[in-house]
Amino acid sequence: MKLNFVGDLAGLEEGLAALSADLHFERSPDGIPVSVERRAEPRLEVSMDGERAVFRYSRPIHFYRALGLLVESLREGRPFALAEEPQFDTIGPMFDVSQGNAVLNLPTVKRLIRLMAIMGLDMFMLYAEDSYDVEQQPYFGYMRGRYSQRELKELDDYAALFGIEMIPCIQTLSHLKDVLKWDCFADIRDDEETMLVGQERTYEFIEQMIVSAMKPVRTKRIHIGMDEAWKLGQGEYLLRNGYRSKFDIMNEHLARVLKITEKYGLKPMMWSDMYFRAGSRTGDYYDTSCVIPDEVVQAMPQGVQQVYWDYYHYNEEFYVDWIRRHKRLGSMPVFAGGIWNWKGFVLNYGATFVATNAALNACKEEGVREVIATLWGDDGTECDIYSALLGLQLFAEHAYARRLDENKLARRFHFCTGAEMKSFMNIRYVDEVPGISENNLETYNPSRYMLWQNVLMGLFDRNIEGHAVEEHYREWSVRMKQYASSNGEFGFVFELLHRLCRVLSLKAEMGLRITNAYRNGDKAALQEIAAVQLPELTKRIHSLRSFHRDRWFAAYKAFGWEVIDGRYGMLLLGLDTAAARISDYLAGRISVIEELEEERLPFNGKEGWVDGYFYKQMPTASRIAQP
């Protein structure tokens, strides 16, 4: 397709050039005339009368979304006229590059930036606890894949081509376990993950972090974190200062940090949960009986935006209530929703859609103007980052319509990515197995614990018994293979899940088969398991690991894969041990298999599906490492 752009193109030329390959067009004087008009009104319009196209926009990001709408419509080959009203001033993703050990490499971030531009998302954050270079602190991010100042500047420059703002997102109180574990930070440690409030060196260090995070970027905005400081004031702080309320400690600390941001002319935002938790008898962020006293609100330092994060509620009324509670703190909050990618290999699109639709409808109703779509990497980042593309498109389509049109969402997703919405929605069925309710709003993650649990220990066997999960995975292994060949560039998302399902079609109920055969004295079945099934399962796991490893090194820096390697290693060696133990029993070298003598109990005492969540709970009831 040839296009001839004329009009107000100041500052857009490089971005146009960068997107031409992705959108399959070339600029040419003999191409379709496209008149470009920039105006103040925040509305984008795209039209074609048969001979020439026109689009009007106010901000660069609106230009690039309009460009995508234009190319998409031109492919249909008929006159058209489209108009969209942006619903938010700022909207975009936050990519976790710390908690799950996975640091997105530069080509991946740049590919995501280009996709964001076509979708119309104008902001992104890299959530970095220690994944950036602080010159004065060599142990900060050591062996964790930290970004250099040069790399961060390169990403900021690239985002700026499309009018996308790159906002540093760091931590200035807690969530710093991977920093504070080093002895050089012992004197500013309140507990294993929280800094010592009131200590002068704490604020020297925070200033170094803030300066380092801001130096390579254009923006003056910064996210200073401050969430989930569970034991604030209860560690070394308590020994030095005695008991003080969390409200008072938070206000004291925040005031000191804001002096630093003010010194550098920055515009900070922070997670709001610690104020709500301090006002709750149970420490719950979403406690409806929570009371934040007026005097506390009045004492809260000014000059910082509160970020209300919530991925857990499925009705608009709750979000409306909590937005209004945030307003009572003195200003309109930023809202942070979630694309549920952080509970194993499987992105839960059921919970993502229900929660996001409710939340963003409430944001529009209440006048919230800034939205973040969080993508966490909890506990290893097993989920491929590109699984989240439909979630990004969901937030984008909400951003340009008062009410979401799912048909338009599907069309836009196919245009922007070349992939099918149905295929991505069906990712959820790898965890939405028989017995789990539609959309899996409880966010169970059975595929994860069925993969990692030890076949002789079977910690989850009682919970999966009777659900025919292997039959389910045989079916979805075939479907995921089909999706791998029908989703273009992003077929690898489904190839990984195909290989996972193929493993689980043999492994999910392996522990039950072994235990039943042993207790029934069926030595022929045990022999078949040891000689045939376990070797075949080992081959399938090697196949899964090999593809998973290739995907990791394609999307992330190298650091962090060693953690996943350890998980596969434990799994594979466990199968080797299981085969040896069964063989020893069958040969009479041992009289019992002790692991199979133990009566199976439901995981955490709960029958049926459970939340397995953290890996450390899955393979063994023993301590994997010293906490």
XYZ file of C-alpha atoms in Angstrom, residues 9-555:
547
model
C 3.832 16.201 10.015
C 6.225 18.019 12.353
C 7.812 15.539 14.753
C 6.068 12.533 13.176
C 8.425 11.514 10.383
C 10.595 9.068 12.356
C 7.606 7.387 13.955
C 5.957 6.977 10.553
C 9.114 5.380 9.194
C 9.352 3.013 12.158
C 5.748 1.802 11.714
C 5.739 1.422 7.937
C 7.069 -2.145 8.042
C 4.657 -3.248 10.775
C 1.669 -1.758 8.940
C 2.875 -2.798 5.464
C 2.746 0.576 3.738
C 5.272 2.767 1.986
C 5.343 6.510 1.557
C 5.286 7.596 -2.069
C 4.321 10.752 -4.018
C 2.037 8.593 -6.187
C 0.322 7.017 -3.202
C -3.153 7.703 -1.834
C -3.208 11.357 -0.686
C -3.562 11.622 3.096
C -4.189 15.104 4.469
C -2.998 15.456 8.075
C -4.459 18.193 10.278
C -3.493 18.879 13.859
C -5.923 20.672 16.167
C -6.446 21.441 19.841
C -9.618 19.418 20.363
C -8.795 15.951 21.850
C -10.696 14.045 19.197
C -9.381 11.977 16.330
C -11.137 11.652 12.970
C -10.296 9.495 9.963
C -12.166 9.599 6.657
C -11.841 8.551 3.023
C -14.048 9.870 0.218
C -12.747 7.537 -2.455
C -9.887 9.709 -3.713
C -8.204 11.178 -0.654
C -8.018 10.451 3.028
C -8.086 12.949 5.869
C -7.286 12.605 9.500
C -7.342 15.079 12.304
C -5.649 14.644 15.639
C -4.411 16.614 18.653
C -1.558 14.556 20.166
C 1.092 12.396 18.515
C -0.329 9.195 20.021
C -3.699 10.030 18.453
C -1.937 10.413 15.110
C -0.487 6.899 15.320
C -3.786 5.329 16.386
C -5.463 7.227 13.524
C -2.773 5.896 11.191
C -3.694 2.366 12.191
C -7.413 3.061 11.727
C -6.678 4.516 8.301
C -4.629 1.566 7.069
C -7.150 -0.901 8.507
C -10.040 0.866 6.753
C -8.200 1.284 3.448
C -7.720 -2.468 3.298
C -11.495 -2.795 3.203
C -11.520 -0.719 0.012
C -14.580 1.477 0.567
C -15.331 5.061 1.706
C -15.414 5.547 5.449
C -15.610 8.148 8.208
C -14.497 7.347 11.757
C -14.322 9.469 14.893
C -13.156 8.633 18.423
C -13.211 10.534 21.713
C -10.271 9.773 24.050
C -11.634 8.914 27.486
C -8.392 9.363 29.428
C -5.476 11.790 29.439
C -2.942 9.006 30.072
C -3.241 5.250 29.689
C -0.709 2.461 29.275
C 0.977 -0.591 30.754
C 3.349 -1.134 33.633
C 5.732 -4.024 32.934
C 7.247 -5.706 35.979
C 10.971 -6.199 35.373
C 11.969 -7.067 38.935
C 9.643 -9.258 41.022
C 9.709 -12.187 38.631
C 13.425 -11.972 37.774
C 12.594 -11.263 34.110
C 14.004 -8.068 32.588
C 12.544 -7.361 29.148
C 15.311 -6.925 26.590
C 15.412 -3.831 24.401
C 14.016 -5.408 21.188
C 11.011 -6.676 23.160
C 10.302 -3.299 24.745
C 10.612 -1.609 21.354
C 8.218 -4.104 19.742
C 5.736 -3.479 22.542
C 6.142 0.279 22.102
C 5.272 0.033 18.414
C 2.215 -2.077 19.198
C 1.189 0.440 21.859
C 1.493 3.276 19.328
C -0.869 1.599 16.860
C -3.280 0.762 19.682
C -3.156 4.349 20.994
C -1.556 3.768 24.414
C 0.542 6.783 25.390
C 2.469 5.775 28.499
C 4.402 2.856 29.956
C 6.349 2.073 33.084
C 9.077 -0.445 33.807
C 8.458 -1.495 37.402
C 12.023 -1.689 38.678
C 12.831 -2.479 42.285
C 16.515 -2.907 41.464
C 16.575 -3.369 37.682
C 18.362 -0.133 36.856
C 21.864 1.100 37.387
C 22.697 3.259 40.432
C 26.270 4.388 39.951
C 27.154 4.709 43.645
C 25.747 1.253 44.513
C 27.438 -1.648 42.671
C 25.298 -4.259 44.487
C 22.044 -2.572 43.432
C 20.681 -4.899 40.740
C 23.876 -6.957 40.755
C 23.493 -10.088 38.570
C 19.807 -9.245 38.084
C 19.859 -7.900 34.522
C 19.625 -4.225 35.491
C 19.235 -1.654 32.733
C 22.135 0.684 32.118
C 21.610 4.419 31.825
C 22.319 4.091 28.102
C 19.658 1.425 27.653
C 17.019 3.432 29.507
C 17.792 6.528 27.427
C 17.527 4.470 24.251
C 14.087 3.232 25.281
C 12.939 6.711 26.276
C 14.124 8.112 22.936
C 12.317 5.353 21.063
C 9.064 5.851 22.970
C 9.251 9.596 22.330
C 9.123 8.957 18.565
C 5.483 7.982 19.047
C 4.519 10.470 21.741
C 4.691 7.769 24.416
C 5.814 8.806 27.893
C 8.183 6.465 29.747
C 7.634 6.968 33.486
C 10.107 5.469 35.986
C 8.374 3.234 38.531
C 10.559 2.406 41.534
C 10.305 1.620 45.239
C 11.282 4.037 47.990
C 10.154 2.148 51.105
C 9.512 -1.587 50.773
C 9.483 -4.383 48.150
C 13.285 -4.203 48.269
C 14.204 -7.716 49.388
C 16.619 -8.186 46.484
C 18.405 -4.989 47.476
C 18.420 -5.232 51.253
C 19.754 -8.812 51.260
C 23.254 -7.400 50.629
C 25.265 -6.541 53.757
C 26.196 -3.128 52.396
C 22.580 -2.058 53.076
C 22.345 -3.558 56.574
C 22.308 -0.157 58.289
C 19.160 0.981 56.442
C 17.198 -2.255 56.885
C 14.024 -2.193 59.012
C 13.151 -5.740 57.988
C 14.172 -7.992 55.099
C 12.331 -5.898 52.488
C 11.614 -2.501 54.096
C 13.999 0.421 54.560
C 14.564 2.069 57.915
C 12.469 5.226 58.154
C 14.212 8.212 59.748
C 17.759 6.986 59.097
C 19.714 9.666 57.234
C 21.516 7.187 54.987
C 18.121 5.857 53.918
C 17.357 9.208 52.312
C 20.812 9.523 50.785
C 20.186 6.168 49.128
C 16.660 7.115 48.014
C 18.013 10.276 46.426
C 20.580 8.211 44.526
C 17.794 5.914 43.279
C 15.561 8.783 42.195
C 18.353 10.617 40.403
C 19.437 7.432 38.621
C 15.879 6.568 37.575
C 15.151 10.056 36.228
C 18.434 10.941 34.526
C 17.837 8.989 31.273
C 14.193 10.045 30.694
C 12.379 13.162 29.489
C 9.429 13.074 31.837
C 9.254 14.748 35.214
C 6.810 12.155 36.488
C 7.909 9.310 38.742
C 6.152 6.498 40.577
C 7.750 6.179 44.028
C 5.985 2.952 45.053
C 5.484 2.635 48.844
C 3.012 -0.271 48.756
C 2.759 -3.403 50.886
C 5.190 -2.442 53.628
C 3.596 -5.168 55.722
C 5.740 -4.776 58.850
C 6.390 -1.056 58.691
C 7.830 0.144 62.007
C 7.902 -3.350 63.529
C 11.522 -4.333 62.958
C 14.676 -2.351 63.650
C 12.552 0.817 63.686
C 10.590 -0.486 66.689
C 13.780 -1.280 68.604
C 15.119 2.219 68.020
C 11.980 4.318 68.323
C 9.344 2.334 70.159
C 5.844 1.869 68.819
C 4.397 4.484 66.461
C 1.310 4.242 64.261
C 1.777 3.320 60.617
C -0.054 6.522 59.689
C 2.596 8.605 61.447
C 5.528 6.614 60.068
C 4.144 6.774 56.514
C 3.582 10.514 56.721
C 7.066 11.134 58.112
C 8.714 9.015 55.438
C 6.627 10.349 52.570
C 7.409 13.938 53.570
C 11.143 13.194 53.429
C 10.867 11.515 50.010
C 8.765 14.377 48.638
C 11.480 16.837 49.654
C 13.779 14.923 47.319
C 11.312 14.872 44.425
C 10.629 18.581 44.950
C 14.353 19.294 44.879
C 14.506 17.908 41.339
C 11.195 19.387 40.158
C 9.488 16.007 39.854
C 5.803 15.042 39.879
C 5.480 11.919 42.030
C 2.733 9.333 42.389
C 2.494 6.452 44.886
C 0.455 3.340 45.565
C -2.267 4.247 48.058
C -2.774 0.975 49.893
C -0.698 1.640 53.015
C -3.024 4.453 54.119
C -6.087 2.249 53.671
C -4.416 -0.717 55.372
C -3.477 1.468 58.332
C -7.135 2.414 58.671
C -8.281 -1.216 58.662
C -8.366 -3.451 61.734
C -7.371 -6.395 59.526
C -4.800 -4.549 57.394
C -6.930 -5.157 54.291
C -6.697 -2.626 51.443
C -10.321 -3.244 50.483
C -11.857 -3.315 53.970
C -15.237 -1.564 53.613
C -15.161 -0.676 57.324
C -11.785 1.057 56.898
C -11.642 4.546 58.408
C -8.883 7.050 57.665
C -9.328 9.778 60.306
C -9.729 13.377 59.132
C -6.657 14.428 61.055
C -4.602 11.803 59.200
C -5.879 13.024 55.835
C -5.060 16.596 56.815
C -1.568 15.545 57.912
C -0.813 13.651 54.679
C 1.934 15.385 52.703
C 0.631 17.123 49.604
C 2.070 17.082 46.109
C 1.787 13.372 45.354
C -0.848 11.526 43.315
C -2.426 8.470 44.918
C -2.613 5.362 42.717
C -5.578 3.102 43.472
C -4.669 -0.424 42.376
C -7.331 -3.089 42.129
C -7.574 -6.250 40.009
C -9.817 -8.212 42.323
C -13.356 -6.873 42.032
C -15.935 -7.636 39.399
C -18.671 -5.036 39.837
C -18.669 -1.337 39.024
C -20.177 -0.360 42.357
C -17.093 -1.387 44.316
C -14.752 0.575 42.050
C -16.999 3.642 42.222
C -16.970 3.455 46.029
C -13.189 3.105 46.235
C -12.540 5.862 43.714
C -14.710 8.149 45.820
C -12.838 7.124 48.982
C -9.606 8.063 47.208
C -11.056 11.412 46.204
C -11.637 12.140 49.891
C -7.857 12.023 50.321
C -7.745 15.300 48.433
C -7.345 14.641 44.711
C -8.413 12.499 41.777
C -6.547 9.168 41.911
C -4.715 7.383 39.157
C -6.282 3.955 38.617
C -4.193 0.794 38.121
C -5.947 -2.311 36.876
C -4.385 -5.627 35.992
C -3.866 -7.991 33.070
C -3.831 -11.287 34.996
C -0.508 -12.761 33.823
C 1.167 -13.446 37.165
C -0.054 -16.858 38.336
C 1.974 -19.237 36.221
C 2.078 -19.970 32.504
C -1.535 -19.001 31.896
C -3.011 -15.530 31.497
C -6.492 -15.469 33.030
C -8.497 -13.578 30.432
C -11.783 -14.337 32.168
C -10.853 -12.363 35.298
C -9.021 -9.755 33.207
C -12.059 -8.887 31.115
C -14.638 -8.916 33.898
C -12.500 -6.824 36.286
C -11.248 -4.402 33.621
C -14.672 -3.724 32.140
C -16.110 -2.986 35.578
C -13.144 -0.867 36.656
C -12.786 1.255 33.529
C -16.521 1.867 33.277
C -16.346 3.147 36.859
C -13.307 5.302 36.029
C -15.195 6.949 33.170
C -18.222 7.525 35.377
C -16.136 9.087 38.154
C -13.898 11.224 35.955
C -10.621 9.361 36.509
C -8.261 10.613 33.798
C -5.175 8.393 34.189
C -5.044 4.603 33.969
C -2.283 2.001 34.332
C -2.546 -1.620 33.146
C -0.233 -3.628 35.391
C 1.559 -6.779 34.231
C 3.250 -8.389 37.211
C 5.888 -11.091 37.046
C 5.321 -12.678 40.438
C 7.336 -15.746 41.347
C 9.392 -16.417 38.243
C 7.551 -14.865 35.276
C 6.461 -18.135 33.694
C 3.846 -16.446 31.474
C 5.111 -15.195 28.093
C 4.821 -11.393 27.954
C 3.150 -11.527 24.526
C 0.251 -13.482 26.016
C -0.861 -10.084 27.315
C -1.403 -8.417 23.930
C -5.170 -8.817 24.021
C -5.173 -7.251 27.493
C -3.325 -4.213 26.139
C -5.849 -3.943 23.308
C -8.698 -4.182 25.837
C -7.381 -1.169 27.758
C -6.776 0.690 24.489
C -10.293 0.190 23.170
C -11.755 1.316 26.488
C -9.618 4.436 26.135
C -11.349 5.518 22.916
C -14.991 4.631 23.608
C -17.487 5.427 26.335
C -18.552 1.778 26.285
C -16.510 -1.121 24.972
C -17.538 -2.665 21.653
C -16.178 -6.232 21.677
C -16.666 -6.647 17.921
C -14.492 -3.595 17.333
C -12.020 -4.916 19.908
C -11.689 -8.161 17.941
C -11.190 -6.296 14.637
C -8.659 -3.896 16.106
C -6.745 -6.708 17.796
C -6.495 -8.632 14.553
C -5.294 -5.543 12.706
C -2.759 -4.432 15.327
C -1.258 -7.873 15.981
C -2.342 -10.200 13.180
C -3.700 -12.520 15.869
C -7.215 -13.716 16.704
C -9.084 -12.515 19.779
C -10.795 -15.903 20.221
C -7.464 -17.709 20.360
C -6.114 -15.371 23.032
C -9.335 -15.506 25.043
C -9.108 -19.293 25.038
C -5.710 -19.223 26.716
C -7.725 -19.196 29.923
C -8.862 -22.793 29.399
C -5.421 -24.093 30.287
C -6.373 -23.202 33.866
C -10.159 -23.210 33.495
C -10.397 -26.990 33.763
C -13.527 -29.051 34.569
C -14.940 -28.040 37.938
C -13.724 -24.431 37.792
C -16.446 -21.853 37.167
C -16.688 -19.855 33.943
C -14.092 -17.067 33.699
C -12.230 -18.465 36.730
C -12.905 -15.366 38.822
C -11.331 -17.166 41.791
C -8.106 -17.044 39.720
C -7.131 -20.653 40.382
C -3.930 -21.827 38.676
C -4.078 -25.654 38.538
C -1.859 -26.045 35.480
C 1.010 -24.594 37.469
C 0.844 -26.888 40.447
C 0.043 -29.943 38.324
C 3.251 -29.239 36.400
C 5.592 -28.622 39.318
C 4.303 -31.044 41.953
C 6.316 -34.195 42.636
C 4.591 -37.329 41.324
C 5.441 -39.348 44.454
C 4.390 -36.599 46.876
C 1.183 -35.519 45.136
C 0.476 -32.525 47.353
C -2.464 -31.524 45.121
C -3.667 -35.009 44.134
C -6.680 -34.993 46.458
C -7.771 -31.670 44.988
C -7.726 -32.773 41.346
C -9.137 -36.274 41.882
C -12.247 -36.995 39.815
C -11.981 -34.005 37.474
C -10.699 -35.787 34.323
C -8.030 -33.144 33.838
C -5.794 -35.222 31.578
C -8.622 -35.601 29.074
C -9.091 -31.825 29.216
C -5.395 -31.254 28.471
C -5.379 -33.726 25.593
C -8.138 -31.702 23.948
C -6.483 -28.338 24.565
C -3.088 -29.577 23.448
C -4.599 -30.101 19.998
C -6.357 -26.731 20.011
C -3.273 -24.825 21.132
C -1.297 -26.444 18.311
C -3.933 -25.212 15.859
C -3.758 -21.702 17.347
C 0.043 -21.784 17.021
C -0.330 -21.948 13.234
C -3.186 -19.407 12.935
C -1.864 -16.440 14.925
C 0.951 -15.269 12.724
C 3.920 -13.629 14.416
C 2.605 -14.529 17.862
C 1.984 -18.227 17.269
C 4.786 -18.990 19.730
C 2.440 -17.989 22.596
C 0.332 -21.037 21.753
C 3.217 -23.358 20.925
C 4.430 -22.942 24.503
C 0.949 -23.689 25.862
C 0.589 -26.651 23.484
C 3.732 -28.173 24.946
C 2.532 -27.451 28.479
C -0.825 -29.120 27.782
C 0.945 -32.090 26.212
C 2.959 -32.538 29.410
C -0.132 -32.217 31.601
C -2.128 -34.658 29.455
C 0.245 -37.298 30.859
C 1.412 -35.808 34.151
C -1.662 -34.200 35.718
C -3.001 -37.474 37.138
C 0.296 -39.372 37.191
C 0.534 -39.228 40.974
C -2.975 -40.618 41.321
C -2.175 -43.504 38.964
C 1.044 -44.331 40.786
C -0.605 -44.208 44.213
C -3.619 -46.269 43.162
C -1.490 -48.920 41.472
C 0.772 -49.168 44.530
C -2.076 -49.445 47.012
C -3.937 -51.962 44.853
C -0.831 -54.106 44.453
C -0.957 -53.699 40.668
C 2.698 -54.282 39.857
C 2.021 -54.541 36.114
C 0.636 -51.009 36.131
C 3.616 -49.785 38.155
C 5.996 -51.447 35.703
C 4.260 -49.755 32.749
C 4.452 -46.387 34.516
C 8.159 -46.757 35.315
C 9.210 -48.215 31.961
C 6.944 -46.325 29.542
C 5.021 -43.392 30.990
C 7.765 -41.738 33.015
C 10.318 -41.834 30.145
C 7.703 -40.407 27.765
C 6.807 -37.700 30.271
C 10.486 -36.846 30.637
C 10.759 -36.362 26.862
C 7.737 -34.064 26.839
C 9.097 -31.962 29.685
C 12.435 -31.603 27.893
C 10.500 -30.404 24.844
C 8.571 -27.868 26.938
C 11.713 -26.639 28.669
C 13.634 -26.265 25.420
C 10.927 -24.102 23.841
C 10.376 -22.157 27.064
C 14.111 -21.434 27.260
C 14.191 -20.195 23.656
C 11.247 -17.896 24.335
C 12.867 -16.534 27.496
C 16.108 -15.585 25.753
C 14.143 -14.058 22.867
C 12.103 -11.767 25.152
